[in-house]
Coordinates of C-alpha atoms in Angstrom, one line a residue:
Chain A
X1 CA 0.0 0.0 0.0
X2 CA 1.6 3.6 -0.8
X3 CA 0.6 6.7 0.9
X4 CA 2.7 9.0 -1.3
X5 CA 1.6 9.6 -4.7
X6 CA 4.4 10.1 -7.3
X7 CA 5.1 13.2 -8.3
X8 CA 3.1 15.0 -11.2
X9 CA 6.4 15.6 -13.4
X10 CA 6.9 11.8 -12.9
X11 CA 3.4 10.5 -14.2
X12 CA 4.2 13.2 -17.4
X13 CA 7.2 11.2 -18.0
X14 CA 6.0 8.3 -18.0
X15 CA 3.3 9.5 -20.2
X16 CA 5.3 10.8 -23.0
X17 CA 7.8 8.5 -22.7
X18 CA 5.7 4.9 -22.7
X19 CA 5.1 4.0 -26.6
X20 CA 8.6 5.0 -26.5
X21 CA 10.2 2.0 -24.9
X22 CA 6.8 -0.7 -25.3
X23 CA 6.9 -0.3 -29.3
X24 CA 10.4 -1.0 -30.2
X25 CA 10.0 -4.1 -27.9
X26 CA 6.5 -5.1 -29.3
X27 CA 8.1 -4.7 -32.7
X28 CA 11.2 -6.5 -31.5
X29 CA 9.0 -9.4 -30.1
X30 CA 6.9 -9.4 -32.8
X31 CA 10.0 -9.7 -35.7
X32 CA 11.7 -12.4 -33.4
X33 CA 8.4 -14.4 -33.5
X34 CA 7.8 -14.2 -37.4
X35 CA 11.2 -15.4 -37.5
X36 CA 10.7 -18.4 -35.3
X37 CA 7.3 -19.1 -37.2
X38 CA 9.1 -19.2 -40.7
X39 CA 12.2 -21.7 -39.4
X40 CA 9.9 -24.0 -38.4
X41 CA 6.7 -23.5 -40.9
X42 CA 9.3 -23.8 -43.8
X43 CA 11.2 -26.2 -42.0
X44 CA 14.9 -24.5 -42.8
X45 CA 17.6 -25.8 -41.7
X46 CA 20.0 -24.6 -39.4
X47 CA 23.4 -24.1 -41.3
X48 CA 20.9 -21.6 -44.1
X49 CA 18.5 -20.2 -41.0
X50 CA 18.9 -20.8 -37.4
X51 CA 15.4 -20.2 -35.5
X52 CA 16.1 -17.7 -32.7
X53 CA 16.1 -20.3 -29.8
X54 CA 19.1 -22.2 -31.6
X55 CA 21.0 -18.5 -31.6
X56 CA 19.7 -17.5 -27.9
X57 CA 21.5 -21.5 -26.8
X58 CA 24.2 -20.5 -28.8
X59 CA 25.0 -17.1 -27.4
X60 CA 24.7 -18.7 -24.2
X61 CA 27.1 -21.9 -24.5
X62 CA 29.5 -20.1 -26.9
X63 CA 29.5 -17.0 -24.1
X64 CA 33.5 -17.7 -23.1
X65 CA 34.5 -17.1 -26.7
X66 CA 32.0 -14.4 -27.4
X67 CA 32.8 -12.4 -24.7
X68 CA 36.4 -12.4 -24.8
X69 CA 36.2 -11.4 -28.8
X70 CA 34.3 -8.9 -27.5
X71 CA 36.6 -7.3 -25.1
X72 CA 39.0 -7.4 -28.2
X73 CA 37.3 -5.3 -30.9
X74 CA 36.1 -3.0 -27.6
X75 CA 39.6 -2.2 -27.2
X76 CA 40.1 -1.7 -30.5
X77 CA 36.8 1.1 -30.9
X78 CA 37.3 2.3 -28.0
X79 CA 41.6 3.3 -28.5
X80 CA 40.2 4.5 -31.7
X81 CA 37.9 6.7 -30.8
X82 CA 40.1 8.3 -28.1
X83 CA 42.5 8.9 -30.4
X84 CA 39.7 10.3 -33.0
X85 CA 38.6 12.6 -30.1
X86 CA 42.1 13.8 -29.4
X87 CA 43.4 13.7 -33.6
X88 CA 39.9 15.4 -34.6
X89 CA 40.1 18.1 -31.6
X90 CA 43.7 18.7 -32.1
X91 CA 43.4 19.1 -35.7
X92 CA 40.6 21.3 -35.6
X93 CA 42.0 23.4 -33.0
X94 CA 44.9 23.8 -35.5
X95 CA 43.0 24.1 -37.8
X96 CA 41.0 27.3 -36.4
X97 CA 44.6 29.1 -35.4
X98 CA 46.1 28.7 -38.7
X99 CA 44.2 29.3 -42.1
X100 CA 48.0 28.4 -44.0
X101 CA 47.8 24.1 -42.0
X102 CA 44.2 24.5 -42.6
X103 CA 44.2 24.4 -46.2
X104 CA 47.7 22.8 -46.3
X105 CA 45.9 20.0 -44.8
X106 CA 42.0 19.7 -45.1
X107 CA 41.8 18.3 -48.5
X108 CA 43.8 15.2 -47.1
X109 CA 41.1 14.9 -44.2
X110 CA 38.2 14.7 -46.7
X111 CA 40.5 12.3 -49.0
X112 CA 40.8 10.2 -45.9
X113 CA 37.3 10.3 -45.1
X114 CA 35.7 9.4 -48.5
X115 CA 38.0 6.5 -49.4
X116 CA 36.2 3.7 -48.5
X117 CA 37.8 1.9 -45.4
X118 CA 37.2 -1.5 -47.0
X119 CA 39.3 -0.3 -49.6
X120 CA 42.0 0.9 -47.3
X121 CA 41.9 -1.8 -44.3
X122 CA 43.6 -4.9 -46.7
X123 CA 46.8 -1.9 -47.7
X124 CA 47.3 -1.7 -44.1
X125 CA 47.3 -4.8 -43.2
X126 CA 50.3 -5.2 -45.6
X127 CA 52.1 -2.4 -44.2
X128 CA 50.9 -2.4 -40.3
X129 CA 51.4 -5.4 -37.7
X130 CA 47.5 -6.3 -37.0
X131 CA 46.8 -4.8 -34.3
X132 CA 47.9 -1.5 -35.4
X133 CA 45.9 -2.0 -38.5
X134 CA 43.0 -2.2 -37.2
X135 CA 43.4 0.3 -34.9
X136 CA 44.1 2.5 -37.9
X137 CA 41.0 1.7 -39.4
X138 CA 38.8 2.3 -36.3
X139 CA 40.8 6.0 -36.5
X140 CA 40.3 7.0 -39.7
X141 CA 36.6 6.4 -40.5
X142 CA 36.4 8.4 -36.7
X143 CA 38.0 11.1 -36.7
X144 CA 36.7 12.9 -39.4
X145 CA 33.3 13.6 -37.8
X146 CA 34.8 14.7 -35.0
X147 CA 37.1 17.5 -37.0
X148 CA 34.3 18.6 -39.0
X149 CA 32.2 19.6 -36.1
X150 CA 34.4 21.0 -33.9
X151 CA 35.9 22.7 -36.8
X152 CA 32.1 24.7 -37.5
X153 CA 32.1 24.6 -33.4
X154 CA 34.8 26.9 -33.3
X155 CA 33.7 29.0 -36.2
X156 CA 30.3 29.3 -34.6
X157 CA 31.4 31.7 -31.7
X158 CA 29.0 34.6 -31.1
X159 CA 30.3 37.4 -32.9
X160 CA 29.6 40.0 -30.2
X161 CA 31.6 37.3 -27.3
X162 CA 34.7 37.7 -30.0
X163 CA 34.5 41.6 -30.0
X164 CA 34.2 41.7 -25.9
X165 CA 37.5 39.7 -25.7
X166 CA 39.0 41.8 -27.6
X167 CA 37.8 44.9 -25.9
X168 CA 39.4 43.5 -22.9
X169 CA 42.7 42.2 -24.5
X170 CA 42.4 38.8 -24.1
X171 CA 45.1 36.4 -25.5
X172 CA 44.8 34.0 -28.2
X173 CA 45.1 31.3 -25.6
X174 CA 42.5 33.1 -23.5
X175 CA 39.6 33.1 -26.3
X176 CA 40.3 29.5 -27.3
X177 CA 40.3 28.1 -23.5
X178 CA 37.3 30.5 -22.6
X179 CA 35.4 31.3 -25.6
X180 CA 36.2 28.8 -28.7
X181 CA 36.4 25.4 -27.4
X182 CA 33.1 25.7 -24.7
X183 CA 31.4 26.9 -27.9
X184 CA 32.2 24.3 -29.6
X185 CA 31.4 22.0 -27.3
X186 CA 28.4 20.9 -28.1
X187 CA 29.5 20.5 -31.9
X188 CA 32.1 18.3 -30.5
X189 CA 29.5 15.8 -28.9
X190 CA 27.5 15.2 -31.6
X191 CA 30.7 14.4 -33.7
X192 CA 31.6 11.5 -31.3
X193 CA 28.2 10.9 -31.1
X194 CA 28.5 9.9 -34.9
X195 CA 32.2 8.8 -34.6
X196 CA 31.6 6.1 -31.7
X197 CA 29.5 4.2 -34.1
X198 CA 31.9 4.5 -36.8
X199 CA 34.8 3.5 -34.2
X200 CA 32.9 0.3 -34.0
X201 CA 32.5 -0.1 -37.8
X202 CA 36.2 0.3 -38.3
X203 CA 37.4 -1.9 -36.4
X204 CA 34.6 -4.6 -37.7
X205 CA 35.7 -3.7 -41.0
X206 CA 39.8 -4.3 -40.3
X207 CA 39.0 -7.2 -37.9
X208 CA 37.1 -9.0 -41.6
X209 CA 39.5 -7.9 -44.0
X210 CA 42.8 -9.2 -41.1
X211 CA 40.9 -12.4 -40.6
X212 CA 41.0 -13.6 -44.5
X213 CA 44.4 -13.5 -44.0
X214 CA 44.0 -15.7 -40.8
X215 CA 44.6 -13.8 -37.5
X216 CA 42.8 -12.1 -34.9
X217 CA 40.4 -13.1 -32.4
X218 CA 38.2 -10.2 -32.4
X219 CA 34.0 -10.0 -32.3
X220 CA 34.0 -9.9 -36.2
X221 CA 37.1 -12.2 -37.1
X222 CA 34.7 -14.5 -35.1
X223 CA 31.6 -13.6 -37.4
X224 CA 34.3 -14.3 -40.5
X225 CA 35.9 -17.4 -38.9
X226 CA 32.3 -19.2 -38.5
X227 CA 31.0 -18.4 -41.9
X228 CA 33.9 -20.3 -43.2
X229 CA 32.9 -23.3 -41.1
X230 CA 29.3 -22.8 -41.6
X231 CA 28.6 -22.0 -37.9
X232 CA 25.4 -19.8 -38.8
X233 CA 24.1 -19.8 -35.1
X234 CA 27.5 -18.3 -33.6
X235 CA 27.3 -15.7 -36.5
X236 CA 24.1 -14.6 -35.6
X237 CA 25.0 -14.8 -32.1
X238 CA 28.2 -12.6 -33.0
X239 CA 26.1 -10.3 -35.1
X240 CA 23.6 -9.6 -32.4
X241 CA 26.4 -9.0 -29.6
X242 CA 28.4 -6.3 -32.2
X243 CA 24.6 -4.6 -32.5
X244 CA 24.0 -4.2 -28.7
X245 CA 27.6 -2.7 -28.5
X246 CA 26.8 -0.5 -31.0
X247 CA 23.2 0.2 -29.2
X248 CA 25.5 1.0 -25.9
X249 CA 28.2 2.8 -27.3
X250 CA 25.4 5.2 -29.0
X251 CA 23.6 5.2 -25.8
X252 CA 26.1 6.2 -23.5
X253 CA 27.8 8.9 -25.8
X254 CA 24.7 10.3 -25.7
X255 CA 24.3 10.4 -21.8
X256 CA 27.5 11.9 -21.7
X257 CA 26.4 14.9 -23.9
X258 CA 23.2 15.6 -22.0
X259 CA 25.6 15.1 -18.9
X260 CA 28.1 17.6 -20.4
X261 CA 25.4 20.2 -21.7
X262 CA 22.1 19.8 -19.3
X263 CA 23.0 23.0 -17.9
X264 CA 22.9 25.5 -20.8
X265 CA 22.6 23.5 -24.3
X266 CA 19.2 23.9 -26.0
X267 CA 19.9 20.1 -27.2
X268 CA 19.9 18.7 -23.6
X269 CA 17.0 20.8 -22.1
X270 CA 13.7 19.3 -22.2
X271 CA 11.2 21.7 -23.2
X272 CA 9.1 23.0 -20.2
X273 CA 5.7 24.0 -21.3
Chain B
X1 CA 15.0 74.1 -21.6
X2 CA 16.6 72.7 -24.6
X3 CA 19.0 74.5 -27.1
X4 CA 20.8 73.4 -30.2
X5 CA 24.5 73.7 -31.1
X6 CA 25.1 74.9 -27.0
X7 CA 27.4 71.8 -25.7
X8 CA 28.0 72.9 -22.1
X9 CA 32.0 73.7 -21.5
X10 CA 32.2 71.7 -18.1
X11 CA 34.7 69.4 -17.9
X12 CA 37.6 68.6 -20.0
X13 CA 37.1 65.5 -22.7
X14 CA 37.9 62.4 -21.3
X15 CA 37.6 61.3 -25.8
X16 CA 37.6 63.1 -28.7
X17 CA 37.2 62.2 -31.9
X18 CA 38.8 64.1 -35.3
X19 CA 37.3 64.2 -38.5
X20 CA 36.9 60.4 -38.2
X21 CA 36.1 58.2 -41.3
X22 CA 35.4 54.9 -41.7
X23 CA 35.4 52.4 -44.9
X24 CA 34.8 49.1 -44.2
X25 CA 36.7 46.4 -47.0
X26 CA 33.3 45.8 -48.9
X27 CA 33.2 50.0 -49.7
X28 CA 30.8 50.8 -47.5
X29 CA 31.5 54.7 -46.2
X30 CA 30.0 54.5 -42.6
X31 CA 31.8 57.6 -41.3
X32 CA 32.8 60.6 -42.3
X33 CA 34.4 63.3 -40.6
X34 CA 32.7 62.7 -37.7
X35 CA 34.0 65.1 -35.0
X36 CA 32.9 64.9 -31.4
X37 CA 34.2 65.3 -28.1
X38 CA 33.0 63.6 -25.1
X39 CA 33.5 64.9 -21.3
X40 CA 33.9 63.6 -18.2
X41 CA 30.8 62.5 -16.3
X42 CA 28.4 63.1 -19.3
X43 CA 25.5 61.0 -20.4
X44 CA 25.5 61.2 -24.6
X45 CA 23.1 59.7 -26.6
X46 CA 24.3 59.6 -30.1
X47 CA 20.9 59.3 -32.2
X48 CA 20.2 58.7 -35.7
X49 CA 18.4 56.2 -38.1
X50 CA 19.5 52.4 -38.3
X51 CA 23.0 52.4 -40.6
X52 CA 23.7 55.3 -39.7
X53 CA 27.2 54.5 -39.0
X54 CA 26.3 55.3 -34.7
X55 CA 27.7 51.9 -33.7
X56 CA 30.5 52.4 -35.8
X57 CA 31.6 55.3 -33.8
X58 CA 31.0 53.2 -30.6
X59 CA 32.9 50.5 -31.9
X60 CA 35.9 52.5 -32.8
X61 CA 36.1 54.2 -29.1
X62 CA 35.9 50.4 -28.1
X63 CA 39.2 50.0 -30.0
X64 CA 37.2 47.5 -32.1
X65 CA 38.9 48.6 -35.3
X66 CA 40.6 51.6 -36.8
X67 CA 39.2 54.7 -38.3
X68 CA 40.8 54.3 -42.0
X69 CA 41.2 58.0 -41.6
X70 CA 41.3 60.8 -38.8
X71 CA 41.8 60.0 -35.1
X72 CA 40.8 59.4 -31.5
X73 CA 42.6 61.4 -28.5
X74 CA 42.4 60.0 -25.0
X75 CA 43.2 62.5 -22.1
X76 CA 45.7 61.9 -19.1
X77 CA 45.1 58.7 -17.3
X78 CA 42.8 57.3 -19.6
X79 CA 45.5 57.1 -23.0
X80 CA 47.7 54.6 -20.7
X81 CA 44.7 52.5 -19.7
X82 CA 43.3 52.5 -22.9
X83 CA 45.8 50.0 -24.0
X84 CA 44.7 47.1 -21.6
X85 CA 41.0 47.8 -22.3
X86 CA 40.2 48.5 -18.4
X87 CA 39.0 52.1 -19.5
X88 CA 36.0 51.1 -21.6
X89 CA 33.0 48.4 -20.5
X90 CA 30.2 47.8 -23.5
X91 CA 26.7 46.5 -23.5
X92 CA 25.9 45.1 -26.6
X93 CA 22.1 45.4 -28.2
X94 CA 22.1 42.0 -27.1
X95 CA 23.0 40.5 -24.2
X96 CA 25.9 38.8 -25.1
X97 CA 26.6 36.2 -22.3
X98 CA 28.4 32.9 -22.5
X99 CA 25.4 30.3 -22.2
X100 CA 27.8 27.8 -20.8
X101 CA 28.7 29.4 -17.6
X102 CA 27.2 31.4 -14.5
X103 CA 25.9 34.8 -14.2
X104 CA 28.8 34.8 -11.7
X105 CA 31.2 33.7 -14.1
X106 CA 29.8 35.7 -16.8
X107 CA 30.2 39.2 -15.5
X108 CA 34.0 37.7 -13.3
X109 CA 35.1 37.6 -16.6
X110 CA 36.7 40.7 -17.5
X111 CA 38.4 40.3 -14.3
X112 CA 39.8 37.0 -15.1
X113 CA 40.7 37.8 -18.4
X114 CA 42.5 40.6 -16.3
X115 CA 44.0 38.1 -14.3
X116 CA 42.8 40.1 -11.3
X117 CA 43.4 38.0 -8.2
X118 CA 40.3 35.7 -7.5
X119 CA 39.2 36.9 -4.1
X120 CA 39.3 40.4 -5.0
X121 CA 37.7 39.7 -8.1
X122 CA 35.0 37.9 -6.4
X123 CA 34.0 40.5 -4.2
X124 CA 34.1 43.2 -6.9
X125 CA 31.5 40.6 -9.4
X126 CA 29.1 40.2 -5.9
X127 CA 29.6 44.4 -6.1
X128 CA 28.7 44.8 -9.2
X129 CA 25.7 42.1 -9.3
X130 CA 24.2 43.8 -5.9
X131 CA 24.3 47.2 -8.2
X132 CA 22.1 46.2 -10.8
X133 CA 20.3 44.2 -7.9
X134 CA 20.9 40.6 -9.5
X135 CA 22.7 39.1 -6.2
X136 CA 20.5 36.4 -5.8
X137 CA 20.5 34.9 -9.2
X138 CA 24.7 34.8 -8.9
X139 CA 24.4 30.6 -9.7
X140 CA 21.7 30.8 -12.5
X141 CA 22.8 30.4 -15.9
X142 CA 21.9 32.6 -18.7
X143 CA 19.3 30.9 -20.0
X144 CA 17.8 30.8 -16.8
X145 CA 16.8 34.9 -17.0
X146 CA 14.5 36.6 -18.7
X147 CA 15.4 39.5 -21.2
X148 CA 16.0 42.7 -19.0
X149 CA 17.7 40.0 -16.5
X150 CA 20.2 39.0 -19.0
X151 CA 20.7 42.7 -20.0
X152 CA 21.3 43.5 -16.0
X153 CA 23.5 41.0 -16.3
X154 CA 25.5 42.5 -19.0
X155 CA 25.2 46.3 -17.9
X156 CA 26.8 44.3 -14.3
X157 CA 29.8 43.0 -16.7
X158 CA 30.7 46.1 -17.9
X159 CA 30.9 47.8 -14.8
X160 CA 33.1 45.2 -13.0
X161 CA 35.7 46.8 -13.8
X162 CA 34.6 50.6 -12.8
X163 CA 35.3 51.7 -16.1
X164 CA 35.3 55.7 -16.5
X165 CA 33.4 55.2 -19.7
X166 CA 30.3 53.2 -20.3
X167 CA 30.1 52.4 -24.1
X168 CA 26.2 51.1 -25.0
X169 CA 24.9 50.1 -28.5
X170 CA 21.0 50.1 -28.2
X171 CA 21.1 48.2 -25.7
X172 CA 17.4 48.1 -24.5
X173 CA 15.9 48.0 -28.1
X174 CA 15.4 44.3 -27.8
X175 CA 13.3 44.4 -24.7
X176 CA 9.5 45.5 -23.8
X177 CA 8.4 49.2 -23.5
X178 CA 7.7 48.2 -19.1
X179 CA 11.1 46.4 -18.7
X180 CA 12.3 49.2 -20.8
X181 CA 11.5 52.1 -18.6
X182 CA 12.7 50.3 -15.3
X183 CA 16.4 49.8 -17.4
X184 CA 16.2 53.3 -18.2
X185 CA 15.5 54.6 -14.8
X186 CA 17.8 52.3 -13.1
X187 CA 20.7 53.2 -15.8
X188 CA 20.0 56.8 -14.5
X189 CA 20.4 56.2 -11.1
X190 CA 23.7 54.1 -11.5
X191 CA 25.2 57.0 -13.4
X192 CA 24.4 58.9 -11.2
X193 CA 25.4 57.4 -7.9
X194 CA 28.6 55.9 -9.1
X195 CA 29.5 58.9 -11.8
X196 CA 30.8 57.6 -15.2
X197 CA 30.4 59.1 -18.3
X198 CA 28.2 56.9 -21.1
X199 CA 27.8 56.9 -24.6
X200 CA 24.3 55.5 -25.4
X201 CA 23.5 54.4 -29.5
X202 CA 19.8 54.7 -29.6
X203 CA 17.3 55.1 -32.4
X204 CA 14.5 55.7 -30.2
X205 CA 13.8 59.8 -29.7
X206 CA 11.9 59.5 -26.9
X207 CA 15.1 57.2 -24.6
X208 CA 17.4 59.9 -25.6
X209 CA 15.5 62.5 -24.1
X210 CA 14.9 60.5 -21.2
X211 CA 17.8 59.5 -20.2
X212 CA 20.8 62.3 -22.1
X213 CA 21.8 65.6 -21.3
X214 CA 23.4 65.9 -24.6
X215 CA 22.3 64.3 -28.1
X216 CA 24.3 63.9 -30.8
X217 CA 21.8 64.1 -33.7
X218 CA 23.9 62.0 -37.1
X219 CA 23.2 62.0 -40.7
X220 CA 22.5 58.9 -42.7
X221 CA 25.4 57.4 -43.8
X222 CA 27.7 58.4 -44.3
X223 CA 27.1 59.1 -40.3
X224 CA 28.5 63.0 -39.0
X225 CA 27.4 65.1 -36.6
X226 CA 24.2 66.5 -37.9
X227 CA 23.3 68.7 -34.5
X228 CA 23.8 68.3 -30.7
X229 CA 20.7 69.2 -28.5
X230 CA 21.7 69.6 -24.8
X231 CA 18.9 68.6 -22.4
X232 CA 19.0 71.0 -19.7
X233 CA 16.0 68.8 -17.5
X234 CA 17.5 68.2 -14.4
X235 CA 18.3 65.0 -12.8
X236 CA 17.0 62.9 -10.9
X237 CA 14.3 62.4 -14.1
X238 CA 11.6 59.9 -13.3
X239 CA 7.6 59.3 -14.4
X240 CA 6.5 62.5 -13.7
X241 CA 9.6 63.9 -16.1
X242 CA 8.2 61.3 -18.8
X243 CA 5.0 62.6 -18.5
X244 CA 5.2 66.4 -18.7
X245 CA 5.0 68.9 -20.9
X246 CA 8.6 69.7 -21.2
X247 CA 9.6 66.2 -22.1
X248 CA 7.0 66.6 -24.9
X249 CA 8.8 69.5 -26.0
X250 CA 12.1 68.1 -26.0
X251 CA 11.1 64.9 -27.8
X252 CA 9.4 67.1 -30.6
X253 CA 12.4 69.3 -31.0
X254 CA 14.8 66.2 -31.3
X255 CA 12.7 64.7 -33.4
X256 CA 12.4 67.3 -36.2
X257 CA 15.9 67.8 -35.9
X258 CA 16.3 64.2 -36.6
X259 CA 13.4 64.4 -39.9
X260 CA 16.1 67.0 -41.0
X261 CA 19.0 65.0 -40.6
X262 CA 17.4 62.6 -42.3
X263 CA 16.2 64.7 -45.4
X264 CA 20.2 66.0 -45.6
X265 CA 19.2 69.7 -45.2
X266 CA 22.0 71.1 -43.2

């Protein structure tokens, strides 16, 4: 029995917020049962499609190997995207003090960002010991997100805020600590927002192209390693764990944005009518 | 009550400005021998249609930019200051606060960027917030404040640092007629109990009235002097000023002289 009745902003919440979380899962349910229905209506075997239970056992007895591939390719995104964070912010803080590195070295950026990793992941294998490969490959499809936006993050600064430093005298140092950098802070986030993701897919992609040429023991060298044995349920199983990372990688880059920004960012203040 | 082309001789300039002209890089002739000297302890209003080249001027006396010809004088103390930026605070038409940080922080930081020791610093921001009578909203964050708050907020900034010169570019032209009128009176009463001089951009007649004892009247661009209209209405001015006959008066004088300016009669 309660005697205190939840707060009104509470019961809002929940109000606005229910469909929210019931429908994905209904849908979620709902695709995992068609799936089920058509392995067994149609009969298909396991090695073409494995029913969902077969995956679920599989995920669970296979967990060891899973998991431990796991940590691997986490290492991997996650060294990559902190050195995205710090190549992108560096380069764009370079960038934004120097117009002559800026176009010395933009175009290269862009090159970098529109060759197709795929492309680019089997070159450095050859020239790259594995691990630093893939790593590689984790940074460059990163990093350019995160340069772009805190590149226009730092180009965005209130006129007005410029013209008051200068009134006062401020240093170069001073406006980019105080003025540039919190301004582009927000810019920043949503880069890693996007580049966390694309971290992940990096690493994926150099962890496919280094396991053709037979090492590795990371999440997707597993995914590679089992189609060549026909292991369908532990590449499902595979599949589904790289998803969820991606799911929490997303979800927690964006905590730490409303984290960082609650306070004064439009984008992290829910509207209050 | 109110005479044309009469400055008062009181004090001795604190800035003058010499047949100053501006051109900005896209052609644009904002200024043009624009003369005008500015004493101490005076409240200016330089008034004159939008483009007129008005925040130009301000901006220059700023030290935001050079005049591409003619010059600006400082007198005494103030040409030795003027180099570090301590002589001058500016209110921008908008408020022109850093979202990401404090009211606090906000107005500390001309201090900080002073490097002006923290404790001391901190008592001179709770100073300055208690003047514009913002001391209990010292932790909110911008966003936090409504229009004239964030204005108070920004007048507080620019008078951290006890500047002798108050620069502001319409800086109440953004906010309701009500919240308006309780800036204008409470700029008044800060002038006059802590006694700097201010130059005031305004387009509005009727503020300049209100709240000068001289007007600088400008052409369109490009912006000179077109007349200067002292306001001999003494201070303290409050609603009954607004409402009486002599404010009438003054507001219809500046305003034809203004419709003159504007039609390029000389």
């Amino acid at each position: 029995m309660s005697t205190t009745a939840p707060p009104p902003t509470i019961t809002r919440t929940r109000t606005t917020e229910w469909p929210q979380i019931v429908l994905p899962i209904a849908t979620l349910a709902l695709g995992i049962l068609a799936w089920d229905l058509v392995v067994r209506v149609k009969d298909i075997p396991p090695f073409i499609l494995p029913g969902p239970g077969l995956v679920a056992v599989t995920l669970a007895s296979d967990w060891t190997l899973l998991w431990d591939s796991l940590l691997v390719t986490l290492a991997t995104t996650f060294a990559g995207l902190a050195l995205a964070l710090a190549g992108g912010v560096g380069l764009a803080i370079l960038f934004n003090q120097s117009r002559l590195i800026e176009h010395s070295l933009y175009p290269y950026a862009v090159i970098l960002q529109v060759t197709p990793v795929v492309a680019v992941a089997p070159l450095l294998l050859v020239y790259l010991p594995q691990q630093a490969a893939v790593l590689a490959c984790a940074w460059i499809v990163a990093f350019f997100p995160i340069l772009a936006n805190t590149t226009l993050g730092l180009n965005s600064v209130d006129r007005n805020l410029v013209d008051l430093f200068e009134i006062y005298g401020a240093s170069r140092i001073a406006v980019l600590l105080r003025l540039k950098l919190p301004a582009a802070l927000p810019y920043m986030l949503g880069g890693l927002k996007i580049a966390g993701g694309l971290s992940l897919i990096g690493a994926v992609v150099a962890e496919i192209a280094a396991g053709s040429a037979g090492a590795g023991s990371g999440l997707a060298y597993r995914i590679a390693e089992s189609s060549y044995r026909l292991n369908i349920p532990r590449m499902f199983a595979a599949l589904i764990l790289l998803s969820i990372t991606g799911i929490a990688i997303f979800l927690a880059l964006s905590l730490l944005s409303f984290l960082v920004l609650r306070r004064w960012h439009e984008s992290a203040i829910a509207g209050e009518q | 009550m109110l005479s044309i082309n009469a400055p008062p001789a009181t004090n001795a300039p604190i800035v003058t400005l010499h047949g100053v002209a501006k051109r900005f890089a896209n052609g644009t002739l904002a200024l043009e021998g624009f003369d005008l000297a500015i004493r101490n302890g005076e409240f200016v209003s330089l008034l004159g249609p939008s483009g007129c080249g008005k925040s130009t001027a301000l901006r220059l006396i700023a030290g935001l930019g050079e005049p591409t010809s003619g010059s600006i004088s400082w007198s005494g103390a103030e040409s030795s200051r003027r180099r570090n930026g301590l002589d001058v605070g500016f209110v921008f038409q908008e408020p022109t606060l850093m979202p990401w940080t404090t009211v606090f922080r906000n107005v500390m930081l001309p201090l900080a960027l002073e490097g002006v020791d923290h404790g001391v610093a901190t008592q001179r921001v709770s100073q300055a917030l208690e003047r514009v009578g913002l001391a209990s909203f010292r932790d909110a964050y911008p966003r936090e404040l409504s229009g004239g708050m964030k204005m108070r907020v920004s007048i507080a900034r620019a008078l951290v640092t006890d500047p002798p010169l108050l620069l502001m570019d319409e800086p109440f032209a953004a906010l309701d007629e009500i919240t308006r009128f309780r800036l204008n009176d409470d700029l008044l009463e800060l002038w006059r109990t802590v006694g700097y001089t201010v130059i005031f951009v305004t387009h509005s007649v009727f503020e300049s009235v209100y709240l000068s004892n001289r007007i600088v009247v400008m052409t369109p661009r490009p912006g000179r002097v077109f007349a200067e209209l002292t306001v001999d209405a003494p201070y303290p001015r409050d609603e009954s000023f607004r409402t009486s006959a002599e404010y009438a008066r003054c507001c219809r004088i500046a305003s034809r002289t203004l419709s003159r300016a504007m039609e390029g009669m000389s």
